[in-house]
Amino acid sequence: MAPAYVQVTTTTDSRPEAAELARSAVAERLAACAQLVGPIASTYWWEGEIESAEEWMVVFKTTGARFDELASLIIEGHSYDSPEIIATPVVAGSMDYLAWVSEQTEPAEDDEDDEDDEDEDDEADLGGDLDDDSVPVD
């Protein structure tokens, strides 16, 4: 059984590519939010050699049900032969935030209305510590 919510990460070698992956995923409602982190320094094995590179990380907030489609979008839009696609289950979170993630990742019925639909939850404070509204996620 897929987790209800996941945080998915990937890395790219440029900020523009990271930004395009983020924008595409949110526009297609495969992620409620995508955050760019970077630049970061990465060290890894590649083709028998230790490599170091500057990269940008994209962190997507989505539902487990949307993971496969999000992974496909990342693969299609990524310049790496084998891009990192790691999904980490969300085990607890704010009920309001997780409800917002669910709402924002529902497939749009009419693509023309996507940009015009504004929701008050979009303005909610999405940061901070877990509080009494926090719940474990099964």
PDB file of C-alpha atoms in Angstrom:
ATOM      1  CA  MET A   1       0.000   0.000   0.000  1.00  0.00           C
ATOM      2  CA  ALA A   2       1.395   3.400  -0.978  1.00  0.00           C
ATOM      3  CA  PRO A   3       1.844   5.992   1.762  1.00  0.00           C
ATOM      4  CA  ALA A   4      -0.808   8.704   1.779  1.00  0.00           C
ATOM      5  CA  TYR A   5       1.775  11.508   1.429  1.00  0.00           C
ATOM      6  CA  VAL A   6       5.364  11.616   0.217  1.00  0.00           C
ATOM      7  CA  GLN A   7       8.154  14.108  -0.188  1.00  0.00           C
ATOM      8  CA  VAL A   8      10.050  13.453  -3.423  1.00  0.00           C
ATOM      9  CA  THR A   9      13.552  14.736  -4.153  1.00  0.00           C
ATOM     10  CA  THR A  10      15.649  15.022  -7.270  1.00  0.00           C
ATOM     11  CA  THR A  11      18.801  16.972  -8.171  1.00  0.00           C
ATOM     12  CA  THR A  12      19.832  18.743 -11.362  1.00  0.00           C
ATOM     13  CA  ASP A  13      22.956  20.486 -12.597  1.00  0.00           C
ATOM     14  CA  SER A  14      21.260  23.864 -13.122  1.00  0.00           C
ATOM     15  CA  ARG A  15      18.789  26.159 -11.430  1.00  0.00           C
ATOM     16  CA  PRO A  16      16.762  26.687 -14.636  1.00  0.00           C
ATOM     17  CA  GLU A  17      16.248  22.929 -15.045  1.00  0.00           C
ATOM     18  CA  ALA A  18      15.279  22.579 -11.376  1.00  0.00           C
ATOM     19  CA  ALA A  19      12.840  25.489 -11.708  1.00  0.00           C
ATOM     20  CA  GLU A  20      11.268  23.995 -14.842  1.00  0.00           C
ATOM     21  CA  LEU A  21      10.779  20.594 -13.163  1.00  0.00           C
ATOM     22  CA  ALA A  22       9.198  22.353 -10.170  1.00  0.00           C
ATOM     23  CA  ARG A  23       6.905  24.497 -12.322  1.00  0.00           C
ATOM     24  CA  SER A  24       5.831  21.567 -14.502  1.00  0.00           C
ATOM     25  CA  ALA A  25       4.988  19.332 -11.553  1.00  0.00           C
ATOM     26  CA  VAL A  26       2.906  22.007  -9.836  1.00  0.00           C
ATOM     27  CA  ALA A  27       1.212  23.086 -13.092  1.00  0.00           C
ATOM     28  CA  GLU A  28       0.184  19.483 -13.788  1.00  0.00           C
ATOM     29  CA  ARG A  29      -0.983  19.065 -10.166  1.00  0.00           C
ATOM     30  CA  LEU A  30       1.494  16.266  -9.559  1.00  0.00           C
ATOM     31  CA  ALA A  31       2.849  18.218  -6.585  1.00  0.00           C
ATOM     32  CA  ALA A  32       1.191  20.794  -4.365  1.00  0.00           C
ATOM     33  CA  CYS A  33       4.506  22.542  -3.823  1.00  0.00           C
ATOM     34  CA  ALA A  34       8.054  22.237  -5.113  1.00  0.00           C
ATOM     35  CA  GLN A  35      10.989  23.894  -3.402  1.00  0.00           C
ATOM     36  CA  LEU A  36      14.420  24.587  -4.898  1.00  0.00           C
ATOM     37  CA  VAL A  37      17.450  24.208  -2.642  1.00  0.00           C
ATOM     38  CA  GLY A  38      20.908  25.148  -3.731  1.00  0.00           C
ATOM     39  CA  PRO A  39      23.384  25.290  -4.891  1.00  0.00           C
ATOM     40  CA  ILE A  40      24.523  22.179  -3.044  1.00  0.00           C
ATOM     41  CA  ALA A  41      27.823  20.338  -3.328  1.00  0.00           C
ATOM     42  CA  SER A  42      27.467  16.683  -4.356  1.00  0.00           C
ATOM     43  CA  THR A  43      30.141  13.992  -4.333  1.00  0.00           C
ATOM     44  CA  TYR A  44      29.343  10.645  -5.952  1.00  0.00           C
ATOM     45  CA  TRP A  45      30.622   7.702  -7.987  1.00  0.00           C
ATOM     46  CA  TRP A  46      30.025   8.005 -11.736  1.00  0.00           C
ATOM     47  CA  GLU A  47      31.452   5.686 -14.375  1.00  0.00           C
ATOM     48  CA  GLY A  48      34.136   4.332 -12.030  1.00  0.00           C
ATOM     49  CA  GLU A  49      35.355   7.735 -10.816  1.00  0.00           C
ATOM     50  CA  ILE A  50      34.584   9.931  -7.822  1.00  0.00           C
ATOM     51  CA  GLU A  51      32.960  13.113  -9.098  1.00  0.00           C
ATOM     52  CA  SER A  52      32.069  16.393  -7.424  1.00  0.00           C
ATOM     53  CA  ALA A  53      29.517  18.826  -8.799  1.00  0.00           C
ATOM     54  CA  GLU A  54      27.337  21.772  -7.903  1.00  0.00           C
ATOM     55  CA  GLU A  55      23.682  20.805  -8.101  1.00  0.00           C
ATOM     56  CA  TRP A  56      20.211  22.087  -7.299  1.00  0.00           C
ATOM     57  CA  MET A  57      17.739  19.989  -5.310  1.00  0.00           C
ATOM     58  CA  VAL A  58      13.999  20.018  -5.928  1.00  0.00           C
ATOM     59  CA  VAL A  59      11.752  18.864  -3.080  1.00  0.00           C
ATOM     60  CA  PHE A  60       8.191  18.027  -4.161  1.00  0.00           C
ATOM     61  CA  LYS A  61       5.257  17.694  -1.711  1.00  0.00           C
ATOM     62  CA  THR A  62       2.645  15.277  -3.036  1.00  0.00           C
ATOM     63  CA  THR A  63       0.439  12.276  -2.373  1.00  0.00           C
ATOM     64  CA  GLY A  64       1.490   8.668  -2.729  1.00  0.00           C
ATOM     65  CA  ALA A  65      -1.178   8.282  -5.396  1.00  0.00           C
ATOM     66  CA  ARG A  66       0.544  10.883  -7.616  1.00  0.00           C
ATOM     67  CA  PHE A  67       4.093   9.504  -7.209  1.00  0.00           C
ATOM     68  CA  ASP A  68       4.248   7.394 -10.387  1.00  0.00           C
ATOM     69  CA  GLU A  69       3.083  10.274 -12.574  1.00  0.00           C
ATOM     70  CA  LEU A  70       5.492  12.671 -10.864  1.00  0.00           C
ATOM     71  CA  ALA A  71       8.377  10.231 -11.338  1.00  0.00           C
ATOM     72  CA  SER A  72       7.522   9.969 -15.044  1.00  0.00           C
ATOM     73  CA  LEU A  73       7.477  13.764 -15.387  1.00  0.00           C
ATOM     74  CA  ILE A  74      10.886  14.004 -13.690  1.00  0.00           C
ATOM     75  CA  ILE A  75      12.380  11.328 -15.965  1.00  0.00           C
ATOM     76  CA  GLU A  76      10.969  12.958 -19.115  1.00  0.00           C
ATOM     77  CA  GLY A  77      12.140  16.465 -18.203  1.00  0.00           C
ATOM     78  CA  HIS A  78      15.509  15.589 -16.695  1.00  0.00           C
ATOM     79  CA  SER A  79      18.888  15.899 -18.394  1.00  0.00           C
ATOM     80  CA  TYR A  80      20.562  13.119 -16.346  1.00  0.00           C
ATOM     81  CA  ASP A  81      20.712   9.538 -17.647  1.00  0.00           C
ATOM     82  CA  SER A  82      19.738   8.229 -14.198  1.00  0.00           C
ATOM     83  CA  PRO A  83      18.127  11.043 -12.198  1.00  0.00           C
ATOM     84  CA  GLU A  84      17.676  10.756  -8.468  1.00  0.00           C
ATOM     85  CA  ILE A  85      14.024  10.179  -7.626  1.00  0.00           C
ATOM     86  CA  ILE A  86      13.600   9.411  -3.940  1.00  0.00           C
ATOM     87  CA  ALA A  87      10.199   9.306  -2.225  1.00  0.00           C
ATOM     88  CA  THR A  88      10.186   9.607   1.555  1.00  0.00           C
ATOM     89  CA  PRO A  89       6.904   8.774   3.301  1.00  0.00           C
ATOM     90  CA  VAL A  90       5.375  11.484   5.472  1.00  0.00           C
ATOM     91  CA  VAL A  91       4.582   9.823   8.793  1.00  0.00           C
ATOM     92  CA  ALA A  92       2.959  12.830  10.476  1.00  0.00           C
ATOM     93  CA  GLY A  93       1.974  16.367   9.605  1.00  0.00           C
ATOM     94  CA  SER A  94      -0.407  19.238  10.113  1.00  0.00           C
ATOM     95  CA  MET A  95      -3.953  18.207   9.178  1.00  0.00           C
ATOM     96  CA  ASP A  96      -4.527  21.539   7.426  1.00  0.00           C
ATOM     97  CA  TYR A  97      -1.318  21.268   5.395  1.00  0.00           C
ATOM     98  CA  LEU A  98      -1.920  17.664   4.356  1.00  0.00           C
ATOM     99  CA  ALA A  99      -5.499  18.504   3.353  1.00  0.00           C
ATOM    100  CA  TRP A 100      -4.065  21.338   1.228  1.00  0.00           C
ATOM    101  CA  VAL A 101      -1.625  18.897  -0.420  1.00  0.00           C
ATOM    102  CA  SER A 102      -4.528  16.574  -1.231  1.00  0.00           C
ATOM    103  CA  GLU A 103      -6.645  19.388  -2.659  1.00  0.00           C
ATOM    104  CA  GLN A 104      -3.849  20.808  -4.795  1.00  0.00           C
ATOM    105  CA  THR A 105      -2.872  17.444  -6.276  1.00  0.00           C
ATOM    106  CA  GLU A 106      -6.361  16.462  -7.386  1.00  0.00           C
ATOM    107  CA  PRO A 107      -6.403  16.232 -11.181  1.00  0.00           C
ATOM    108  CA  ALA A 108      -7.967  19.376 -12.616  1.00  0.00           C
ATOM    109  CA  GLU A 109     -11.312  18.860 -14.334  1.00  0.00           C
ATOM    110  CA  ASP A 110     -10.784  21.836 -16.633  1.00  0.00           C
ATOM    111  CA  ASP A 111      -7.187  22.805 -17.430  1.00  0.00           C
ATOM    112  CA  GLU A 112      -8.263  26.344 -18.453  1.00  0.00           C
ATOM    113  CA  ASP A 113      -9.430  27.093 -14.908  1.00  0.00           C
ATOM    114  CA  ASP A 114      -6.176  25.957 -13.229  1.00  0.00           C
ATOM    115  CA  GLU A 115      -4.565  29.385 -13.192  1.00  0.00           C
ATOM    116  CA  ASP A 116      -7.754  31.195 -12.192  1.00  0.00           C
ATOM    117  CA  ASP A 117      -8.573  28.976  -9.208  1.00  0.00           C
ATOM    118  CA  GLU A 118      -7.387  30.645  -6.026  1.00  0.00           C
ATOM    119  CA  ASP A 119      -7.915  28.952  -2.693  1.00  0.00           C
ATOM    120  CA  GLU A 120      -7.664  30.552   0.728  1.00  0.00           C
ATOM    121  CA  ASP A 121      -5.548  27.584   1.871  1.00  0.00           C
ATOM    122  CA  ASP A 122      -2.818  28.744  -0.529  1.00  0.00           C
ATOM    123  CA  GLU A 123      -2.232  31.668   1.834  1.00  0.00           C
ATOM    124  CA  ALA A 124      -1.952  29.478   4.952  1.00  0.00           C
ATOM    125  CA  ASP A 125       1.219  29.388   7.044  1.00  0.00           C
ATOM    126  CA  LEU A 126       2.911  26.201   5.851  1.00  0.00           C
ATOM    127  CA  GLY A 127       5.955  26.216   8.098  1.00  0.00           C
ATOM    128  CA  GLY A 128       6.671  25.697  11.768  1.00  0.00           C
ATOM    129  CA  ASP A 129       6.619  22.856  14.237  1.00  0.00           C
ATOM    130  CA  LEU A 130       3.949  20.205  14.503  1.00  0.00           C
ATOM    131  CA  ASP A 131       1.249  21.143  16.986  1.00  0.00           C
ATOM    132  CA  ASP A 132      -2.018  19.764  18.361  1.00  0.00           C
ATOM    133  CA  ASP A 133      -3.394  19.672  14.818  1.00  0.00           C
ATOM    134  CA  SER A 134      -0.664  17.187  13.848  1.00  0.00           C
ATOM    135  CA  VAL A 135      -1.691  13.679  13.050  1.00  0.00           C
ATOM    136  CA  PRO A 136       0.128  10.503  12.120  1.00  0.00           C
ATOM    137  CA  VAL A 137      -0.361   9.561   8.483  1.00  0.00           C
ATOM    138  CA  ASP A 138      -1.119   5.930   7.646  1.00  0.00           C
TER     139      ASP A 138
END
